[in-house]
mmCIF file of C-alpha atoms and ligand atoms in Angstrom:
data_model
loop_
_atom_site.group_PDB
_atom_site.id
_atom_site.type_symbol
_atom_site.label_atom_id
_atom_site.label_comp_id
_atom_site.label_asym_id
_atom_site.label_seq_id
_atom_site.Cartn_x
_atom_site.Cartn_y
_atom_site.Cartn_z
ATOM 1 C CA MET A 1 -21.387 -15.133 40.757
ATOM 2 C CA SER A 2 -18.464 -12.901 39.869
ATOM 3 C CA LEU A 3 -15.323 -14.147 38.201
ATOM 4 C CA GLY A 4 -12.347 -14.633 40.527
ATOM 5 C CA ILE A 5 -8.679 -14.584 39.602
ATOM 6 C CA ARG A 6 -8.465 -18.387 39.957
ATOM 7 C CA ASP A 7 -11.230 -18.766 37.373
ATOM 8 C CA ILE A 8 -9.118 -17.180 34.665
ATOM 9 C CA SER A 9 -6.482 -19.082 32.747
ATOM 10 C CA ASN A 10 -3.213 -17.139 32.792
ATOM 11 C CA LYS A 11 -2.387 -18.471 29.371
ATOM 12 C CA PRO A 12 -4.109 -16.500 26.603
ATOM 13 C CA ARG A 13 -4.638 -18.851 23.693
ATOM 14 C CA LEU A 14 -4.141 -16.108 21.088
ATOM 15 C CA LEU A 15 -0.458 -16.337 20.220
ATOM 16 C CA PRO A 16 1.633 -13.185 19.641
ATOM 17 C CA GLY A 17 2.509 -11.842 16.197
ATOM 18 C CA THR A 18 -0.922 -11.751 14.558
ATOM 19 C CA SER A 19 -1.530 -9.879 11.315
ATOM 20 C CA ALA A 20 -4.153 -7.628 12.927
ATOM 21 C CA CYS A 21 -3.906 -3.830 12.607
ATOM 22 C CA PRO A 22 -2.377 -1.994 15.616
ATOM 23 C CA GLY A 23 -5.029 -1.423 18.291
ATOM 24 C CA CYS A 24 -7.273 -4.178 16.887
ATOM 25 C CA PRO A 25 -10.249 -4.682 19.227
ATOM 26 C CA GLU A 26 -10.813 -8.255 18.019
ATOM 27 C CA ASN A 27 -7.312 -9.208 19.192
ATOM 28 C CA ILE A 28 -8.074 -7.737 22.626
ATOM 29 C CA ALA A 29 -11.434 -9.509 22.814
ATOM 30 C CA LEU A 30 -10.087 -12.864 21.661
ATOM 31 C CA LYS A 31 -7.212 -12.753 24.147
ATOM 32 C CA ALA A 32 -9.582 -12.036 27.051
ATOM 33 C CA ILE A 33 -12.180 -14.563 25.905
ATOM 34 C CA SER A 34 -9.567 -17.305 25.580
ATOM 35 C CA MET A 35 -8.497 -16.627 29.178
ATOM 36 C CA ALA A 36 -12.107 -17.123 30.270
ATOM 37 C CA LEU A 37 -12.677 -20.244 28.156
ATOM 38 C CA GLY A 38 -9.425 -21.995 29.019
ATOM 39 C CA GLU A 39 -8.307 -24.936 26.926
ATOM 40 C CA ASN A 40 -11.473 -26.871 26.242
ATOM 41 C CA ALA A 41 -12.937 -25.060 23.219
ATOM 42 C CA VAL A 42 -13.247 -25.238 19.468
ATOM 43 C CA PHE A 43 -13.843 -22.167 17.314
ATOM 44 C CA ILE A 44 -15.961 -21.790 14.201
ATOM 45 C CA VAL A 45 -14.646 -18.609 12.597
ATOM 46 C CA VAL A 46 -17.005 -16.896 10.180
ATOM 47 C CA ALA A 47 -15.330 -15.024 7.282
ATOM 48 C CA GLY A 48 -13.989 -11.648 8.366
ATOM 49 C CA CYS A 49 -10.926 -9.960 9.854
ATOM 50 C CA SER A 50 -10.605 -12.845 12.312
ATOM 51 C CA SER A 51 -9.968 -15.274 9.449
ATOM 52 C CA ILE A 52 -7.059 -13.065 8.353
ATOM 53 C CA ILE A 53 -5.773 -12.550 11.903
ATOM 54 C CA GLN A 54 -5.729 -16.328 12.291
ATOM 55 C CA GLY A 55 -3.103 -16.584 9.542
ATOM 56 C CA MET A 56 -2.145 -19.465 7.263
ATOM 57 C CA GLY A 57 -1.889 -22.998 8.631
ATOM 58 C CA PRO A 58 0.092 -24.648 10.086
ATOM 59 C CA LYS A 59 1.257 -21.461 11.859
ATOM 60 C CA SER A 60 -2.134 -20.206 13.029
ATOM 61 C CA THR A 61 -2.187 -17.654 15.851
ATOM 62 C CA TYR A 62 -5.316 -19.214 17.403
ATOM 63 C CA ASN A 63 -4.131 -21.936 19.718
ATOM 64 C CA TYR A 64 -7.486 -23.720 19.345
ATOM 65 C CA PRO A 65 -8.969 -26.125 16.830
ATOM 66 C CA VAL A 66 -10.602 -23.821 14.248
ATOM 67 C CA LEU A 67 -13.085 -24.384 11.444
ATOM 68 C CA ASN A 68 -13.164 -21.504 8.948
ATOM 69 C CA ILE A 69 -16.528 -21.140 7.312
ATOM 70 C CA ALA A 70 -18.608 -18.921 5.025
ATOM 71 C CA PHE A 71 -20.650 -16.041 6.462
ATOM 72 C CA ALA A 72 -24.000 -17.787 6.452
ATOM 73 C CA ALA A 73 -23.011 -21.204 7.787
ATOM 74 C CA GLY A 74 -21.336 -20.673 11.196
ATOM 75 C CA PRO A 75 -24.214 -21.551 13.549
ATOM 76 C CA ALA A 76 -25.310 -24.524 11.396
ATOM 77 C CA ALA A 77 -21.789 -26.011 11.476
ATOM 78 C CA ALA A 78 -21.528 -25.372 15.213
ATOM 79 C CA ALA A 79 -24.898 -27.068 15.801
ATOM 80 C CA GLY A 80 -23.669 -30.193 13.987
ATOM 81 C CA MET A 81 -20.472 -30.191 16.047
ATOM 82 C CA ALA A 82 -22.417 -29.776 19.290
ATOM 83 C CA LYS A 83 -24.484 -32.866 18.449
ATOM 84 C CA ALA A 84 -21.339 -34.853 17.593
ATOM 85 C CA PHE A 85 -19.642 -33.837 20.864
ATOM 86 C CA LYS A 86 -22.724 -34.880 22.812
ATOM 87 C CA LEU A 87 -22.811 -38.293 21.136
ATOM 88 C CA ARG A 88 -19.173 -38.782 22.183
ATOM 89 C CA ASN A 89 -19.787 -37.518 25.741
ATOM 90 C CA LYS A 90 -17.382 -34.613 25.319
ATOM 91 C CA ASP A 91 -18.048 -31.491 27.363
ATOM 92 C CA ILE A 92 -17.304 -28.985 24.600
ATOM 93 C CA LYS A 93 -19.626 -26.145 23.635
ATOM 94 C CA PRO A 94 -18.575 -24.954 20.155
ATOM 95 C CA VAL A 95 -17.860 -21.210 19.906
ATOM 96 C CA VAL A 96 -18.943 -19.285 16.819
ATOM 97 C CA TRP A 97 -16.862 -16.141 16.327
ATOM 98 C CA ALA A 98 -18.378 -13.675 13.863
ATOM 99 C CA GLY A 99 -18.452 -9.969 13.056
ATOM 100 C CA ASP A 100 -21.548 -7.783 12.967
ATOM 101 C CA GLY A 101 -21.938 -8.167 9.198
ATOM 102 C CA GLY A 102 -21.851 -11.952 9.502
ATOM 103 C CA THR A 103 -24.345 -11.757 12.364
ATOM 104 C CA ALA A 104 -26.859 -8.974 11.734
ATOM 105 C CA ASP A 105 -26.991 -9.364 7.959
ATOM 106 C CA ILE A 106 -25.579 -12.277 5.971
ATOM 107 C CA GLY A 107 -25.501 -14.882 8.734
ATOM 108 C CA PHE A 108 -28.752 -14.028 10.455
ATOM 109 C CA ALA A 109 -30.900 -16.858 9.057
ATOM 110 C CA SER A 110 -28.707 -19.663 10.396
ATOM 111 C CA LEU A 111 -28.174 -17.759 13.669
ATOM 112 C CA SER A 112 -31.928 -17.452 14.167
ATOM 113 C CA GLY A 113 -32.400 -21.147 13.326
ATOM 114 C CA ALA A 114 -29.790 -22.279 15.874
ATOM 115 C CA ALA A 115 -31.327 -20.023 18.541
ATOM 116 C CA GLU A 116 -34.847 -21.277 17.843
ATOM 117 C CA ARG A 117 -33.655 -24.905 18.140
ATOM 118 C CA ASN A 118 -31.727 -23.999 21.318
ATOM 119 C CA ASP A 119 -28.590 -25.665 19.968
ATOM 120 C CA ASN A 120 -25.853 -26.020 22.575
ATOM 121 C CA ILE A 121 -23.481 -23.411 21.121
ATOM 122 C CA LEU A 122 -21.890 -20.139 22.246
ATOM 123 C CA TYR A 123 -22.241 -17.421 19.608
ATOM 124 C CA ILE A 124 -19.934 -14.416 20.015
ATOM 125 C CA CYS A 125 -20.555 -11.397 17.809
ATOM 126 C CA VAL A 126 -17.618 -8.978 17.703
ATOM 127 C CA ASP A 127 -19.436 -5.812 16.741
ATOM 128 C CA ASN A 128 -17.239 -3.185 15.070
ATOM 129 C CA GLU A 129 -20.367 -1.740 13.428
ATOM 130 C CA ALA A 130 -19.133 -2.206 9.855
ATOM 131 C CA TYR A 131 -17.855 -4.788 7.414
ATOM 132 C CA MET A 132 -14.246 -3.975 8.279
ATOM 133 C CA ASN A 133 -12.716 -6.850 6.351
ATOM 134 C CA THR A 134 -14.069 -5.452 3.085
ATOM 135 C CA GLY A 135 -13.160 -1.838 3.706
ATOM 136 C CA GLY A 136 -15.668 -0.598 6.245
ATOM 137 C CA HIS A 137 -19.091 -0.733 4.647
ATOM 138 C CA ARG A 138 -22.404 -0.057 6.363
ATOM 139 C CA SER A 139 -23.857 -3.050 8.191
ATOM 140 C CA GLY A 140 -27.193 -3.569 9.950
ATOM 141 C CA SER A 141 -25.268 -2.831 13.130
ATOM 142 C CA THR A 142 -23.829 0.526 12.013
ATOM 143 C CA PRO A 143 -25.314 3.351 14.091
ATOM 144 C CA PHE A 144 -27.289 6.364 12.881
ATOM 145 C CA GLY A 145 -25.170 9.139 11.366
ATOM 146 C CA ALA A 146 -21.915 7.124 11.082
ATOM 147 C CA LYS A 147 -19.929 7.647 7.894
ATOM 148 C CA THR A 148 -18.749 4.447 6.204
ATOM 149 C CA ALA A 149 -17.415 3.600 2.740
ATOM 150 C CA SER A 150 -21.008 3.003 1.557
ATOM 151 C CA THR A 151 -22.637 5.805 3.631
ATOM 152 C CA PRO A 152 -20.265 8.752 3.088
ATOM 153 C CA GLY A 153 -23.015 11.198 4.127
ATOM 154 C CA GLY A 154 -23.814 9.240 7.321
ATOM 155 C CA LYS A 155 -26.152 6.268 7.826
ATOM 156 C CA LYS A 156 -29.832 7.164 7.809
ATOM 157 C CA GLU A 157 -31.117 4.311 9.979
ATOM 158 C CA ASN A 158 -30.539 3.243 13.566
ATOM 159 C CA LYS A 159 -28.491 0.240 14.637
ATOM 160 C CA LYS A 160 -30.299 -3.106 14.495
ATOM 161 C CA ASP A 161 -31.135 -4.206 18.021
ATOM 162 C CA LEU A 162 -29.547 -7.638 17.908
ATOM 163 C CA PRO A 163 -29.364 -8.490 21.621
ATOM 164 C CA PHE A 164 -33.123 -7.964 22.001
ATOM 165 C CA ILE A 165 -33.823 -9.831 18.775
ATOM 166 C CA MET A 166 -31.912 -12.766 20.269
ATOM 167 C CA ILE A 167 -33.804 -12.433 23.570
ATOM 168 C CA ALA A 168 -37.020 -12.665 21.555
ATOM 169 C CA HIS A 169 -35.907 -16.196 20.576
ATOM 170 C CA HIS A 170 -36.321 -17.175 24.283
ATOM 171 C CA VAL A 171 -32.812 -18.608 24.509
ATOM 172 C CA PRO A 172 -31.241 -19.344 27.927
ATOM 173 C CA TYR A 173 -28.575 -16.617 27.851
ATOM 174 C CA VAL A 174 -27.925 -13.297 26.068
ATOM 175 C CA ALA A 175 -25.353 -10.682 27.129
ATOM 176 C CA THR A 176 -23.585 -7.593 25.888
ATOM 177 C CA ALA A 177 -19.991 -6.645 26.698
ATOM 178 C CA SER A 178 -17.279 -4.210 25.643
ATOM 179 C CA VAL A 179 -13.515 -4.423 25.203
ATOM 180 C CA GLY A 180 -13.401 -1.429 27.566
ATOM 181 C CA TYR A 181 -14.410 -3.719 30.467
ATOM 182 C CA LEU A 182 -12.554 -6.996 30.137
ATOM 183 C CA HIS A 183 -13.404 -8.427 33.549
ATOM 184 C CA ASP A 184 -17.115 -8.056 32.765
ATOM 185 C CA LEU A 185 -16.512 -9.631 29.344
ATOM 186 C CA MET A 186 -14.663 -12.639 30.788
ATOM 187 C CA ASP A 187 -17.295 -13.090 33.478
ATOM 188 C CA LYS A 188 -20.071 -13.250 30.881
ATOM 189 C CA ILE A 189 -18.156 -15.590 28.578
ATOM 190 C CA LYS A 190 -17.510 -17.971 31.450
ATOM 191 C CA LYS A 191 -21.212 -17.995 32.315
ATOM 192 C CA ALA A 192 -22.312 -18.314 28.680
ATOM 193 C CA ARG A 193 -19.983 -21.296 28.297
ATOM 194 C CA SER A 194 -21.383 -23.046 31.363
ATOM 195 C CA ILE A 195 -25.069 -22.756 30.442
ATOM 196 C CA GLU A 196 -26.665 -25.683 28.611
ATOM 197 C CA GLY A 197 -28.257 -24.532 25.355
ATOM 198 C CA PHE A 198 -27.870 -21.529 23.097
ATOM 199 C CA SER A 199 -25.975 -18.527 24.453
ATOM 200 C CA TYR A 200 -25.226 -15.253 22.693
ATOM 201 C CA VAL A 201 -22.713 -12.561 23.641
ATOM 202 C CA GLN A 202 -22.309 -9.353 21.621
ATOM 203 C CA VAL A 203 -19.044 -7.525 22.278
ATOM 204 C CA LEU A 204 -18.586 -3.910 21.218
ATOM 205 C CA THR A 205 -15.210 -3.753 19.460
ATOM 206 C CA PRO A 206 -14.398 -0.133 18.525
ATOM 207 C CA ASP A 207 -12.319 -0.282 15.365
ATOM 208 C CA PRO A 208 -9.566 2.363 14.969
ATOM 209 C CA TYR A 209 -9.798 2.173 11.163
ATOM 210 C CA GLY A 210 -13.554 2.080 10.620
ATOM 211 C CA TRP A 211 -14.283 4.560 13.417
ATOM 212 C CA MET A 212 -11.166 6.569 12.562
ATOM 213 C CA PHE A 213 -9.475 7.157 15.898
ATOM 214 C CA ASP A 214 -5.956 6.829 17.269
ATOM 215 C CA PRO A 215 -5.192 3.065 17.711
ATOM 216 C CA SER A 216 -4.002 3.684 21.275
ATOM 217 C CA LYS A 217 -7.579 4.587 22.253
ATOM 218 C CA THR A 218 -9.437 1.337 21.563
ATOM 219 C CA ALA A 219 -10.111 0.559 25.236
ATOM 220 C CA GLU A 220 -10.948 4.214 25.962
ATOM 221 C CA LEU A 221 -13.631 4.192 23.235
ATOM 222 C CA GLY A 222 -14.936 0.891 24.624
ATOM 223 C CA LYS A 223 -15.339 2.568 28.011
ATOM 224 C CA LEU A 224 -16.837 5.806 26.683
ATOM 225 C CA ALA A 225 -19.473 3.840 24.771
ATOM 226 C CA VAL A 226 -20.632 2.405 28.106
ATOM 227 C CA GLN A 227 -20.240 5.587 30.158
ATOM 228 C CA THR A 228 -22.315 7.613 27.656
ATOM 229 C CA CYS A 229 -24.897 4.764 27.688
ATOM 230 C CA TYR A 230 -24.643 4.308 23.932
ATOM 231 C CA TRP A 231 -23.685 0.677 24.648
ATOM 232 C CA PRO A 232 -25.583 -0.957 27.536
ATOM 233 C CA LEU A 233 -23.955 -3.775 29.500
ATOM 234 C CA ILE A 234 -26.784 -6.189 30.171
ATOM 235 C CA GLU A 235 -27.476 -9.865 30.747
ATOM 236 C CA TYR A 236 -30.612 -11.888 30.132
ATOM 237 C CA GLU A 237 -30.814 -15.171 31.987
ATOM 238 C CA ASN A 238 -33.737 -17.452 32.798
ATOM 239 C CA GLY A 239 -36.226 -14.885 31.529
ATOM 240 C CA LYS A 240 -34.812 -12.017 33.624
ATOM 241 C CA LEU A 241 -32.866 -8.954 32.556
ATOM 242 C CA PHE A 242 -29.887 -7.753 34.635
ATOM 243 C CA ILE A 243 -27.889 -4.563 34.224
ATOM 244 C CA SER A 244 -24.133 -4.758 34.864
ATOM 245 C CA GLN A 245 -22.717 -2.434 37.512
ATOM 246 C CA GLU A 246 -20.874 -0.326 34.899
ATOM 247 C CA SER A 247 -24.203 0.569 33.248
ATOM 248 C CA MET A 248 -26.422 1.134 36.284
ATOM 249 C CA HIS A 249 -25.979 4.927 36.082
ATOM 250 C CA CYS A 250 -27.735 4.868 32.694
ATOM 251 C CA LEU A 251 -31.104 4.255 34.354
ATOM 252 C CA ASP A 252 -31.060 7.931 35.332
ATOM 253 C CA LYS A 253 -30.640 10.236 32.341
ATOM 254 C CA ARG A 254 -28.988 12.907 34.503
ATOM 255 C CA THR A 255 -25.999 10.704 35.327
ATOM 256 C CA ARG A 256 -25.155 9.742 31.757
ATOM 257 C CA LYS A 257 -22.008 11.210 30.180
ATOM 258 C CA PRO A 258 -22.896 13.356 27.117
ATOM 259 C CA ILE A 259 -22.754 11.407 23.854
ATOM 260 C CA LYS A 260 -20.480 14.121 22.412
ATOM 261 C CA GLU A 261 -17.672 12.785 24.658
ATOM 262 C CA PHE A 262 -17.894 9.501 22.754
ATOM 263 C CA LEU A 263 -18.326 11.027 19.287
ATOM 264 C CA LYS A 264 -15.582 13.639 19.378
ATOM 265 C CA LEU A 265 -12.775 11.043 19.211
ATOM 266 C CA GLN A 266 -14.198 9.397 16.086
ATOM 267 C CA GLY A 267 -13.488 10.493 12.493
ATOM 268 C CA ARG A 268 -16.665 8.744 11.305
ATOM 269 C CA TYR A 269 -18.631 11.455 13.189
ATOM 270 C CA LYS A 270 -16.348 14.344 12.230
ATOM 271 C CA GLY A 271 -18.308 17.540 11.471
ATOM 272 C CA VAL A 272 -21.576 15.853 12.358
ATOM 273 C CA SER A 273 -24.694 18.057 12.620
ATOM 274 C CA GLU A 274 -26.619 18.789 15.829
ATOM 275 C CA GLU A 275 -29.546 16.929 14.238
ATOM 276 C CA VAL A 276 -27.514 13.695 14.125
ATOM 277 C CA ILE A 277 -26.425 14.178 17.739
ATOM 278 C CA ARG A 278 -30.072 14.651 18.773
ATOM 279 C CA GLY A 279 -30.998 11.527 16.788
ATOM 280 C CA LEU A 280 -28.420 9.505 18.721
ATOM 281 C CA GLU A 281 -29.597 10.969 22.034
ATOM 282 C CA ASP A 282 -33.177 9.960 21.147
ATOM 283 C CA TYR A 283 -31.985 6.462 20.317
ATOM 284 C CA ILE A 284 -30.220 6.189 23.701
ATOM 285 C CA ASP A 285 -33.247 7.573 25.582
ATOM 286 C CA ARG A 286 -35.647 5.143 23.946
ATOM 287 C CA MET A 287 -33.321 2.185 24.425
ATOM 288 C CA TRP A 288 -32.950 2.919 28.138
ATOM 289 C CA GLU A 289 -36.689 3.437 28.605
ATOM 290 C CA ARG A 290 -37.183 -0.043 27.194
ATOM 291 C CA ILE A 291 -34.378 -1.588 29.298
ATOM 292 C CA LYS A 292 -35.741 0.112 32.428
ATOM 293 C CA SER A 293 -39.282 -1.161 31.807
ATOM 294 C CA ILE A 294 -38.055 -4.738 31.414
ATOM 295 C CA TYR A 295 -35.617 -4.477 34.343
ATOM 296 C CA GLU A 296 -38.377 -3.178 36.637
ATOM 297 C CA GLY A 297 -40.733 -5.948 35.523
ATOM 298 C CA LYS A 298 -43.214 -3.588 33.822
ATOM 299 C CA VAL A 299 -42.690 -5.386 30.529
ATOM 300 C CA ILE A 300 -42.449 -9.179 30.428
ATOM 301 C CA LEU A 301 -40.212 -10.622 27.743
HETATM 302 S S1 LIG B 401 -9.808 -3.640 10.318
HETATM 303 FE FE1 LIG B 401 -10.362 -3.522 12.492
HETATM 304 S S2 LIG B 401 -11.061 -5.589 13.082
HETATM 305 FE FE2 LIG B 401 -9.944 -5.745 11.147
HETATM 306 S S3 LIG B 401 -7.857 -6.276 11.745
HETATM 307 FE FE3 LIG B 401 -7.927 -4.030 11.510
HETATM 308 S S4 LIG B 401 -8.421 -3.234 13.554
HETATM 309 FE FE4 LIG B 401 -8.865 -5.443 13.556
#
């Protein structure tokens, strides 16, 4: 079921005047997500840029109840809250809001535990592919060849495949989204919120400072990531994999936009070798072969 205009709150709960950098993708994502969630939510914010964007109490820019917490503890705290809400008959699914570092690396143990227990929480990973709050270091989610503060010569390994790792936990709902396609993002958040049990949404949030591009191009990079098939828009629900309309062209290699279109706007790939470009193309090819096999029912998850 697609999201209609009446399903969206016209009051974003992220208040204006945040301390985020210009063009911040997390601001865009949070504004859209709050319009999909409406009023009935509590946030557990894992350490990162979002904790800074939130600002000092009592003048927080998040117009939600917020618990700030250390990297490794977000899902555990949310699980406790979910149990408490249930005992009090409150229909609130706690939302964990974490970056890729807090998800793929430091916070992974408690994330995996909450998924395995099927705790009734919504986990949102805002994936800017680096530890941006500490100056843009390599994370498990940084892609092959990207230059970061700790990989000045380009990362040697591929991006960790978090959405499929979460699917392997057999949770009710896993989805990917991008700030380039906000309607799709809001649609998935609304669904993830409504499903009983653990749901996980990973949002690609191109970061003007870590990726080194003009801050006016955040949404454009979010779109190019999808159009070049670097970032698939997918959903996993009740054991089935679905591909969002914006990514359907990726099933056929011939209709994918060249990855160079995505890379050429980013300083982190400036002067990159043909070998790195081929490595990224291989990564995309293999990822889509796997998605296609699951989508066509040749591989059962
Ligand atoms: S570093 Fe990136 S994620 Fe952090 S506030 Fe700036 S633009 Fe937003």
